[in-house]
């Protein structure tokens, strides 16, 4: 993804061509980038060849999931809907893990019927519910327990999941208690210890702390887990300041851990696989000049891409067509929705913009379309997958008549 003759281009496809052919806002993915990310992820951990379960909640577009499957990944799902779409994409049930604090009885029944790799449980009550279903079905069900390791992921507080005040996982004391119970059960197989401490983690140190907690706990329990599921959370370079997650260090930390623990590692990456593979192209509807700043009013809004409004996340904005005219005016890039938080970014240095220009919001592949909504009865945008110079529509723009 780069500028060629000052026009933003994905693979061999200029985005100029895209906006001539399609309406905006529109999500554009690069197939090559998806393949590259997966191949790099695998390379980083190739000494212990982990099972990689793509986090379906980060992007649940069926065609994207098919692409993920073709590259050999499994899936991490958090609802029956996600489990269904992962199966529909052709992902083997033996490569699917199911996480989440509130799986319903019908979701658990479905997962048990499909014989998925693991259900990662997050409470004592859930474990008992699974046991009751397994008993009825006369099955022994493979489960994991998600530990809350009380580790600070040093990320945005809204996407931190591994501290004791967060709703996720089971604390150490209860973990030991329920493990004993499961080992005695005729209907449950304790196969996995799982953790997931948060998202957009750029520092390897929280992972080191998390691994230390696991190491101690497993030694204390004197039990060998077939699988250790380390979750996802590896961050990406949204700011483009080269602060990248150090995969080499994380790999070393895990290799050291594996010297004492003969388990298969599972990962559940979302963002690190799909985050930087897509852009959102939007047209400037109006420019409203103000004394202190100009409001750049886009045709994209928080319903299309929610991360800035939901978490205060900052995504780089760049022009579709580069010109050599820089302004020091403050630009506020905002959407048309009736909410003050419907704002993508504030900039103090940008090229001079005009109405009807196009801009690009970067790195929207993860938690982009999967978080989108129909707020203000706005149809969800189209999504295209670029493969070389070919354009495949992988989601049609919703029609108003389907919403009304
Ligand atoms: C969201 C989530 C992930 C994926 O996190 P990323 O930061 O996108 O890698 C993995 N595991 C669980 C349990 C999750 O909830």
Tab-separated table of C-alpha atoms and ligand atoms in Angstrom:
chain	number	residue	atom	x	y	z
A	1	UNK	CA	0.000	0.000	0.000
A	2	UNK	CA	1.720	3.176	-1.143
A	3	UNK	CA	1.506	6.320	-3.270
A	4	UNK	CA	2.286	5.872	-6.949
A	5	UNK	CA	2.395	9.173	-8.869
A	6	UNK	CA	0.843	10.766	-5.778
A	7	UNK	CA	-2.232	8.501	-5.864
A	8	UNK	CA	-2.775	6.008	-3.058
A	9	UNK	CA	-2.513	2.506	-4.462
A	10	UNK	CA	-3.195	-0.977	-3.103
A	11	UNK	CA	-1.295	-3.707	-4.926
A	12	UNK	CA	-1.810	-2.787	-8.621
A	13	UNK	CA	-5.023	-0.910	-8.083
A	14	UNK	CA	-5.159	2.861	-7.777
A	15	UNK	CA	-7.798	3.996	-5.290
A	16	UNK	CA	-8.755	6.678	-7.802
A	17	UNK	CA	-10.206	3.884	-9.910
A	18	UNK	CA	-12.088	2.545	-6.917
A	19	UNK	CA	-13.864	5.836	-6.236
A	20	UNK	CA	-14.707	6.245	-9.929
A	21	UNK	CA	-16.413	2.867	-9.889
A	22	UNK	CA	-17.890	2.656	-6.368
A	23	UNK	CA	-19.625	5.000	-3.995
A	24	UNK	CA	-17.994	6.014	-0.723
A	25	UNK	CA	-17.542	5.268	2.120
A	26	UNK	CA	-15.909	1.989	1.152
A	27	UNK	CA	-13.571	-0.487	2.880
A	28	UNK	CA	-10.677	-1.760	0.711
A	29	UNK	CA	-8.559	-4.753	1.740
A	30	UNK	CA	-5.319	-6.083	0.283
A	31	UNK	CA	-5.145	-9.845	-0.150
A	32	UNK	CA	-1.361	-9.725	-0.365
A	33	UNK	CA	-1.108	-7.925	2.965
A	34	UNK	CA	-3.281	-10.571	4.645
A	35	UNK	CA	-1.052	-13.354	3.311
A	36	UNK	CA	2.090	-11.470	4.350
A	37	UNK	CA	0.837	-10.905	7.887
A	38	UNK	CA	-0.095	-14.562	8.338
A	39	UNK	CA	3.178	-15.793	6.936
A	40	UNK	CA	5.151	-13.408	9.179
A	41	UNK	CA	3.125	-14.422	12.219
A	42	UNK	CA	3.889	-18.092	11.555
A	43	UNK	CA	7.582	-17.372	10.950
A	44	UNK	CA	7.898	-15.559	14.266
A	45	UNK	CA	6.899	-18.677	16.202
A	46	UNK	CA	7.984	-21.430	13.868
A	47	UNK	CA	10.194	-23.237	16.412
A	48	UNK	CA	7.093	-24.455	18.294
A	49	UNK	CA	4.494	-24.251	15.468
A	50	UNK	CA	1.482	-23.000	17.434
A	51	UNK	CA	-2.162	-23.517	16.530
A	52	UNK	CA	-3.282	-20.074	15.307
A	53	UNK	CA	-6.958	-19.329	15.828
A	54	UNK	CA	-7.912	-16.045	14.144
A	55	UNK	CA	-10.079	-13.852	16.363
A	56	UNK	CA	-13.325	-13.782	14.386
A	57	UNK	CA	-14.647	-10.777	16.279
A	58	UNK	CA	-11.864	-8.622	14.823
A	59	UNK	CA	-13.237	-9.252	11.327
A	60	UNK	CA	-16.117	-11.573	10.537
A	61	UNK	CA	-16.520	-10.957	6.804
A	62	UNK	CA	-17.117	-14.409	5.258
A	63	UNK	CA	-14.752	-13.836	2.316
A	64	UNK	CA	-12.002	-12.586	4.656
A	65	UNK	CA	-12.481	-15.690	6.808
A	66	UNK	CA	-12.181	-17.887	3.704
A	67	UNK	CA	-8.897	-16.139	2.936
A	68	UNK	CA	-7.754	-16.727	6.524
A	69	UNK	CA	-8.713	-20.402	6.197
A	70	UNK	CA	-6.843	-20.800	2.913
A	71	UNK	CA	-3.748	-19.622	4.771
A	72	UNK	CA	-4.143	-22.396	7.321
A	73	UNK	CA	-5.540	-20.631	10.363
A	74	UNK	CA	-8.293	-21.769	12.713
A	75	UNK	CA	-10.728	-19.485	14.527
A	76	UNK	CA	-11.407	-18.064	17.964
A	77	UNK	CA	-15.126	-17.342	18.290
A	78	UNK	CA	-17.202	-15.598	20.948
A	79	UNK	CA	-20.776	-16.388	19.874
A	80	UNK	CA	-22.850	-18.986	18.043
A	81	UNK	CA	-23.025	-16.627	15.062
A	82	UNK	CA	-19.241	-16.417	14.862
A	83	UNK	CA	-18.957	-20.201	15.226
A	84	UNK	CA	-21.453	-20.650	12.376
A	85	UNK	CA	-19.660	-18.236	10.052
A	86	UNK	CA	-16.230	-19.770	10.828
A	87	UNK	CA	-17.617	-23.204	9.904
A	88	UNK	CA	-19.242	-21.745	6.792
A	89	UNK	CA	-15.826	-20.349	5.761
A	90	UNK	CA	-14.622	-23.955	5.822
A	91	UNK	CA	-12.567	-23.767	9.010
A	92	UNK	CA	-12.347	-27.200	10.634
A	93	UNK	CA	-14.176	-27.507	13.965
A	94	UNK	CA	-10.971	-29.071	15.323
A	95	UNK	CA	-9.297	-25.681	14.865
A	96	UNK	CA	-11.974	-23.630	16.642
A	97	UNK	CA	-11.889	-22.381	20.219
A	98	UNK	CA	-14.860	-20.679	21.890
A	99	UNK	CA	-14.253	-17.849	24.387
A	100	UNK	CA	-16.567	-15.447	26.210
A	101	UNK	CA	-17.983	-14.766	29.686
A	102	UNK	CA	-21.642	-15.345	28.851
A	103	UNK	CA	-22.156	-18.283	26.501
A	104	UNK	CA	-25.829	-19.282	26.550
A	105	UNK	CA	-27.062	-22.857	26.917
A	106	UNK	CA	-28.024	-22.992	23.248
A	107	UNK	CA	-24.591	-21.709	22.219
A	108	UNK	CA	-22.892	-24.347	24.382
A	109	UNK	CA	-25.099	-27.128	22.980
A	110	UNK	CA	-24.224	-26.058	19.432
A	111	UNK	CA	-20.480	-25.963	20.209
A	112	UNK	CA	-20.633	-29.399	21.846
A	113	UNK	CA	-22.552	-30.862	18.888
A	114	UNK	CA	-19.923	-29.483	16.502
A	115	UNK	CA	-17.056	-31.092	18.485
A	116	UNK	CA	-14.897	-27.982	18.485
A	117	UNK	CA	-11.316	-28.059	19.768
A	118	UNK	CA	-12.014	-26.294	23.066
A	119	UNK	CA	-14.584	-24.363	24.974
A	120	UNK	CA	-12.638	-21.909	27.123
A	121	UNK	CA	-14.716	-21.426	30.279
A	122	UNK	CA	-14.801	-18.229	32.264
A	123	UNK	CA	-16.778	-19.177	35.404
A	124	UNK	CA	-17.625	-22.051	37.723
A	125	UNK	CA	-21.280	-21.801	36.721
A	126	UNK	CA	-20.438	-22.118	33.030
A	127	UNK	CA	-18.376	-25.246	33.739
A	128	UNK	CA	-21.346	-26.797	35.578
A	129	UNK	CA	-23.690	-25.902	32.703
A	130	UNK	CA	-21.337	-27.610	30.207
A	131	UNK	CA	-21.169	-30.671	32.457
A	132	UNK	CA	-24.989	-30.910	32.577
A	133	UNK	CA	-25.205	-30.695	28.760
A	134	UNK	CA	-22.373	-33.228	28.299
A	135	UNK	CA	-24.150	-35.627	30.639
A	136	UNK	CA	-27.391	-35.356	28.642
A	137	UNK	CA	-25.483	-35.931	25.392
A	138	UNK	CA	-23.405	-38.728	26.964
A	139	UNK	CA	-20.212	-37.048	25.813
A	140	UNK	CA	-16.902	-36.057	27.357
A	141	UNK	CA	-16.292	-32.434	26.397
A	142	UNK	CA	-12.819	-30.857	26.013
A	143	UNK	CA	-12.566	-27.613	27.892
A	144	UNK	CA	-10.084	-24.960	28.860
A	145	UNK	CA	-10.262	-22.579	31.770
A	146	UNK	CA	-9.483	-18.939	31.232
A	147	UNK	CA	-7.279	-17.594	33.950
A	148	UNK	CA	-7.443	-13.973	35.008
A	149	UNK	CA	-3.715	-13.488	35.677
A	150	UNK	CA	-4.160	-10.016	37.200
A	151	UNK	CA	-1.647	-8.581	34.737
A	152	UNK	CA	-1.700	-4.993	33.483
A	153	UNK	CA	-1.477	-5.055	29.679
A	154	UNK	CA	-0.455	-1.360	29.582
A	155	UNK	CA	-2.953	-0.557	26.869
A	156	UNK	CA	-6.124	1.585	26.628
A	157	UNK	CA	-8.196	0.830	29.720
A	158	UNK	CA	-11.238	0.052	27.551
A	159	UNK	CA	-9.428	-2.858	25.893
A	160	UNK	CA	-7.604	-4.227	28.925
A	161	UNK	CA	-8.959	-7.640	30.015
A	162	UNK	CA	-6.449	-9.289	32.341
A	163	UNK	CA	-6.709	-7.312	35.561
A	164	UNK	CA	-8.626	-8.578	38.572
A	165	UNK	CA	-11.211	-5.802	38.262
A	166	UNK	CA	-12.042	-6.928	34.682
A	167	UNK	CA	-14.929	-9.346	34.151
A	168	UNK	CA	-12.820	-11.905	32.246
A	169	UNK	CA	-11.453	-15.249	33.400
A	170	UNK	CA	-11.190	-16.965	36.757
A	171	UNK	CA	-8.815	-15.984	39.561
A	172	UNK	CA	-6.004	-18.305	40.668
A	173	UNK	CA	-7.651	-19.631	43.796
A	174	UNK	CA	-10.904	-20.545	42.049
A	175	UNK	CA	-8.905	-21.873	39.088
A	176	UNK	CA	-7.246	-24.490	41.308
A	177	UNK	CA	-10.589	-25.363	42.926
A	178	UNK	CA	-12.466	-25.866	39.632
A	179	UNK	CA	-9.537	-27.777	38.109
A	180	UNK	CA	-9.811	-30.346	40.899
A	181	UNK	CA	-13.537	-30.626	40.273
A	182	UNK	CA	-13.095	-31.082	36.488
A	183	UNK	CA	-10.456	-33.774	36.921
A	184	UNK	CA	-13.032	-35.843	38.854
A	185	UNK	CA	-15.787	-35.289	36.285
A	186	UNK	CA	-16.874	-38.073	33.916
A	187	UNK	CA	-18.090	-35.562	31.361
A	188	UNK	CA	-15.333	-32.972	31.243
A	189	UNK	CA	-11.770	-33.149	29.976
A	190	UNK	CA	-9.470	-30.424	31.279
A	191	UNK	CA	-7.202	-29.786	28.316
A	192	UNK	CA	-6.250	-26.158	28.320
A	193	UNK	CA	-5.231	-23.180	30.359
A	194	UNK	CA	-6.126	-19.999	28.497
A	195	UNK	CA	-5.390	-16.313	29.010
A	196	UNK	CA	-5.998	-13.106	27.068
A	197	UNK	CA	-4.872	-9.944	28.830
A	198	UNK	CA	-6.006	-7.288	26.363
A	199	UNK	CA	-5.550	-5.779	22.960
A	200	UNK	CA	-3.176	-3.407	21.140
A	201	UNK	CA	-0.290	-4.400	23.419
A	202	UNK	CA	2.994	-2.953	22.141
A	203	UNK	CA	5.315	-3.902	24.988
A	204	UNK	CA	6.453	-7.501	25.533
A	205	UNK	CA	6.800	-7.027	29.300
A	206	UNK	CA	3.119	-7.593	30.177
A	207	UNK	CA	3.372	-10.910	28.344
A	208	UNK	CA	6.472	-11.806	30.356
A	209	UNK	CA	4.526	-11.111	33.564
A	210	UNK	CA	1.573	-13.154	32.313
A	211	UNK	CA	3.845	-16.102	31.453
A	212	UNK	CA	5.460	-15.905	34.907
A	213	UNK	CA	2.003	-16.204	36.478
A	214	UNK	CA	1.220	-19.253	34.307
A	215	UNK	CA	4.554	-20.886	35.080
A	216	UNK	CA	4.042	-20.549	38.836
A	217	UNK	CA	0.449	-21.701	38.761
A	218	UNK	CA	1.122	-24.791	36.645
A	219	UNK	CA	4.046	-25.810	38.875
A	220	UNK	CA	1.873	-25.322	41.933
A	221	UNK	CA	-0.910	-27.450	40.431
A	222	UNK	CA	1.494	-30.136	39.264
A	223	UNK	CA	-0.659	-30.728	36.208
A	224	UNK	CA	0.260	-30.925	32.571
A	225	UNK	CA	-2.078	-29.107	30.172
A	226	UNK	CA	-2.229	-30.417	26.618
A	227	UNK	CA	-2.748	-26.841	25.411
A	228	UNK	CA	-1.730	-23.425	26.660
A	229	UNK	CA	-3.816	-20.772	24.910
A	230	UNK	CA	-2.049	-17.418	25.157
A	231	UNK	CA	-4.834	-15.393	23.487
A	232	UNK	CA	-4.075	-12.504	21.158
A	233	UNK	CA	-3.435	-8.834	21.769
A	234	UNK	CA	-0.244	-8.149	19.845
A	235	UNK	CA	-0.402	-4.491	18.827
A	236	UNK	CA	0.197	-2.789	15.492
A	237	UNK	CA	1.832	0.480	14.483
A	238	UNK	CA	-1.228	2.765	14.196
A	239	UNK	CA	0.831	5.899	14.832
A	240	UNK	CA	3.424	4.981	12.170
A	241	UNK	CA	6.167	5.905	14.605
A	242	UNK	CA	7.849	2.510	14.282
A	243	UNK	CA	6.927	1.447	17.807
A	244	UNK	CA	6.359	-2.158	16.837
A	245	UNK	CA	5.573	-5.190	18.937
A	246	UNK	CA	8.736	-7.227	19.434
A	247	UNK	CA	7.740	-10.700	18.231
A	248	UNK	CA	11.306	-11.998	18.678
A	249	UNK	CA	11.261	-11.211	22.402
A	250	UNK	CA	7.812	-12.772	22.835
A	251	UNK	CA	8.993	-15.874	20.995
A	252	UNK	CA	11.985	-16.158	23.355
A	253	UNK	CA	9.772	-15.758	26.424
A	254	UNK	CA	7.522	-18.591	25.254
A	255	UNK	CA	10.411	-20.849	24.253
A	256	UNK	CA	11.870	-20.486	27.723
A	257	UNK	CA	8.491	-21.331	29.254
A	258	UNK	CA	8.186	-24.435	27.055
A	259	UNK	CA	11.441	-25.885	28.410
A	260	UNK	CA	9.516	-26.753	31.576
A	261	UNK	CA	6.053	-27.283	30.105
A	262	UNK	CA	5.388	-29.698	27.276
A	263	UNK	CA	2.190	-28.111	25.961
A	264	UNK	CA	0.983	-27.106	22.519
A	265	UNK	CA	0.661	-23.323	22.247
A	266	UNK	CA	-2.502	-21.752	20.858
A	267	UNK	CA	-2.698	-18.088	19.790
A	268	UNK	CA	-5.829	-16.054	19.104
A	269	UNK	CA	-4.567	-13.049	17.118
A	270	UNK	CA	-6.993	-10.644	15.472
A	271	UNK	CA	-5.570	-7.162	15.051
A	272	UNK	CA	-2.018	-8.313	14.220
A	273	UNK	CA	-3.361	-10.366	11.297
A	274	UNK	CA	-6.020	-8.078	9.831
A	275	UNK	CA	-5.596	-4.556	11.305
A	276	UNK	CA	-3.279	-3.021	8.717
A	277	UNK	CA	-4.771	-4.823	5.697
A	278	UNK	CA	-7.593	-2.334	5.042
A	279	UNK	CA	-8.382	1.335	4.518
A	280	UNK	CA	-11.657	3.253	4.652
A	281	UNK	CA	-12.076	5.696	1.779
A	282	UNK	CA	-14.364	8.647	2.399
A	283	UNK	CA	-15.425	11.745	0.504
A	284	UNK	CA	-15.481	15.248	1.935
A	285	UNK	CA	-19.084	16.450	1.814
A	286	UNK	CA	-18.576	19.929	3.230
A	287	UNK	CA	-15.907	22.038	4.833
A	288	UNK	CA	-17.256	24.219	7.603
A	289	UNK	CA	-14.839	26.999	8.458
A	290	UNK	CA	-14.684	28.065	12.040
A	291	UNK	CA	-12.613	30.650	13.890
A	292	UNK	CA	-10.238	28.145	15.468
A	293	UNK	CA	-10.530	25.181	13.121
A	294	UNK	CA	-12.188	23.805	10.035
A	295	UNK	CA	-14.612	20.934	10.274
A	296	UNK	CA	-13.962	18.443	7.503
A	297	UNK	CA	-17.352	16.777	7.203
A	298	UNK	CA	-16.984	13.291	5.747
A	299	UNK	CA	-19.478	10.832	4.293
A	300	UNK	CA	-18.073	8.187	6.691
A	301	UNK	CA	-19.226	8.201	10.287
A	302	UNK	CA	-18.901	6.427	13.628
A	303	UNK	CA	-21.447	3.814	12.567
A	304	UNK	CA	-19.071	2.752	9.760
A	305	UNK	CA	-15.959	2.859	11.879
A	306	UNK	CA	-16.465	3.041	15.602
A	307	UNK	CA	-13.024	2.737	17.233
A	308	UNK	CA	-12.325	6.481	17.576
A	309	UNK	CA	-15.756	7.163	19.092
A	310	UNK	CA	-15.742	4.046	21.273
A	311	UNK	CA	-12.197	4.011	22.655
A	312	UNK	CA	-10.705	7.337	21.621
A	313	UNK	CA	-8.497	5.340	19.248
A	314	UNK	CA	-6.442	7.397	16.809
A	315	UNK	CA	-6.216	6.284	13.186
A	316	UNK	CA	-4.008	8.090	10.747
A	317	UNK	CA	-5.821	10.011	7.991
A	318	UNK	CA	-4.111	10.620	4.654
A	319	UNK	CA	-5.248	12.131	1.340
A	320	UNK	CA	-6.141	9.880	-1.589
A	321	UNK	CA	-4.297	12.273	-3.867
A	322	UNK	CA	-1.201	14.015	-2.577
A	323	UNK	CA	-0.613	17.694	-3.406
A	324	UNK	CA	2.201	19.979	-2.300
A	325	UNK	CA	0.122	22.533	-0.427
A	326	UNK	CA	0.342	22.196	3.333
A	327	UNK	CA	-1.843	24.163	5.743
A	328	UNK	CA	-1.285	24.787	9.453
A	329	UNK	CA	-4.999	25.085	10.071
A	330	UNK	CA	-6.511	22.659	12.544
A	331	UNK	CA	-8.723	20.180	10.747
A	332	UNK	CA	-11.335	18.190	12.654
A	333	UNK	CA	-12.354	15.167	10.596
A	334	UNK	CA	-15.946	14.429	11.567
A	335	UNK	CA	-18.875	12.334	10.399
A	336	UNK	CA	-22.489	13.419	9.794
A	337	UNK	CA	-23.962	11.598	12.826
A	338	UNK	CA	-25.691	13.496	15.598
A	339	UNK	CA	-23.126	12.698	18.293
A	340	UNK	CA	-20.219	14.837	19.416
A	341	UNK	CA	-18.004	11.729	19.547
A	342	UNK	CA	-18.592	11.201	15.817
A	343	UNK	CA	-15.121	12.509	15.158
A	344	UNK	CA	-12.175	10.616	13.696
A	345	UNK	CA	-9.180	12.850	14.257
A	346	UNK	CA	-7.836	16.360	14.768
A	347	UNK	CA	-4.791	17.420	12.767
A	348	UNK	CA	-2.671	20.563	12.903
A	349	UNK	CA	-0.758	20.004	9.687
A	350	UNK	CA	-2.383	18.577	6.601
A	351	UNK	CA	-2.452	19.291	2.898
A	352	UNK	CA	-5.036	21.903	1.914
A	353	UNK	CA	-8.361	20.129	1.487
A	354	UNK	CA	-11.331	20.996	-0.685
A	355	UNK	CA	-14.926	19.811	-0.776
A	356	UNK	CA	-15.348	16.595	-2.819
A	357	UNK	CA	-11.746	15.513	-2.130
A	358	UNK	CA	-11.242	11.974	-0.884
A	359	UNK	CA	-9.384	10.984	2.253
A	360	UNK	CA	-8.272	7.628	3.619
A	361	UNK	CA	-8.606	6.388	7.198
A	362	UNK	CA	-5.774	3.898	7.791
A	363	UNK	CA	-5.570	0.490	9.436
A	364	UNK	CA	-9.291	-0.238	9.734
A	365	UNK	CA	-9.134	-4.000	9.090
A	366	UNK	CA	-9.595	-5.017	12.729
A	367	UNK	CA	-12.699	-4.019	14.716
A	368	UNK	CA	-13.817	-1.960	11.721
A	369	UNK	CA	-16.713	-3.541	9.881
A	370	UNK	CA	-17.285	-6.031	12.712
A	371	UNK	CA	-18.133	-3.125	15.031
A	372	UNK	CA	-20.159	-1.189	12.476
A	373	UNK	CA	-23.852	-0.497	13.004
A	374	UNK	CA	-26.903	1.039	11.372
A	375	UNK	CA	-27.116	3.963	13.815
A	376	UNK	CA	-29.036	6.884	12.287
A	377	UNK	CA	-30.382	4.261	9.828
A	378	UNK	CA	-27.255	4.487	7.773
A	379	UNK	CA	-26.619	1.525	5.457
A	380	UNK	CA	-23.297	-0.241	6.094
A	381	UNK	CA	-20.639	0.438	3.428
A	382	UNK	CA	-19.424	-1.915	0.720
A	383	UNK	CA	-16.213	-3.898	1.215
A	384	UNK	CA	-13.799	-4.838	-1.552
A	385	UNK	CA	-10.820	-7.171	-1.616
A	386	UNK	CA	-8.019	-6.154	-3.969
A	387	UNK	CA	-5.974	-8.971	-5.504
A	388	UNK	CA	-3.296	-7.568	-7.793
A	389	UNK	CA	-5.270	-5.453	-10.238
A	390	UNK	CA	-8.534	-7.341	-9.610
A	391	UNK	CA	-11.301	-6.009	-7.398
A	392	UNK	CA	-13.688	-8.433	-5.676
A	393	UNK	CA	-16.752	-7.076	-3.911
A	394	UNK	CA	-16.811	-9.077	-0.662
A	395	UNK	CA	-19.759	-7.248	0.883
A	396	UNK	CA	-22.339	-5.216	-0.972
A	397	UNK	CA	-23.386	-1.844	0.372
A	398	UNK	CA	-26.610	-2.296	2.360
A	399	UNK	CA	-29.713	-0.889	0.749
A	400	UNK	CA	-32.035	1.445	2.604
A	401	UNK	CA	-35.008	-0.659	1.623
A	402	UNK	CA	-33.523	-3.560	3.646
A	403	UNK	CA	-33.365	-1.380	6.712
A	404	UNK	CA	-36.810	0.162	6.570
B	1	LIG	C1	-10.603	-10.038	21.216
B	1	LIG	C2	-9.940	-11.289	21.627
B	1	LIG	C3	-8.800	-11.744	20.958
B	1	LIG	C4	-8.111	-10.973	19.846
B	1	LIG	O1	-7.405	-9.868	20.294
B	1	LIG	P1	-6.476	-9.002	19.282
B	1	LIG	O2	-6.024	-7.867	20.092
B	1	LIG	O3	-7.323	-8.590	18.134
B	1	LIG	O4	-5.353	-9.890	18.849
B	1	LIG	C5	-8.274	-12.969	21.336
B	1	LIG	N1	-8.827	-13.704	22.338
B	1	LIG	C6	-9.917	-13.289	23.008
B	1	LIG	C7	-10.496	-14.141	24.066
B	1	LIG	C8	-10.505	-12.071	22.665
B	1	LIG	O5	-11.585	-11.648	23.349
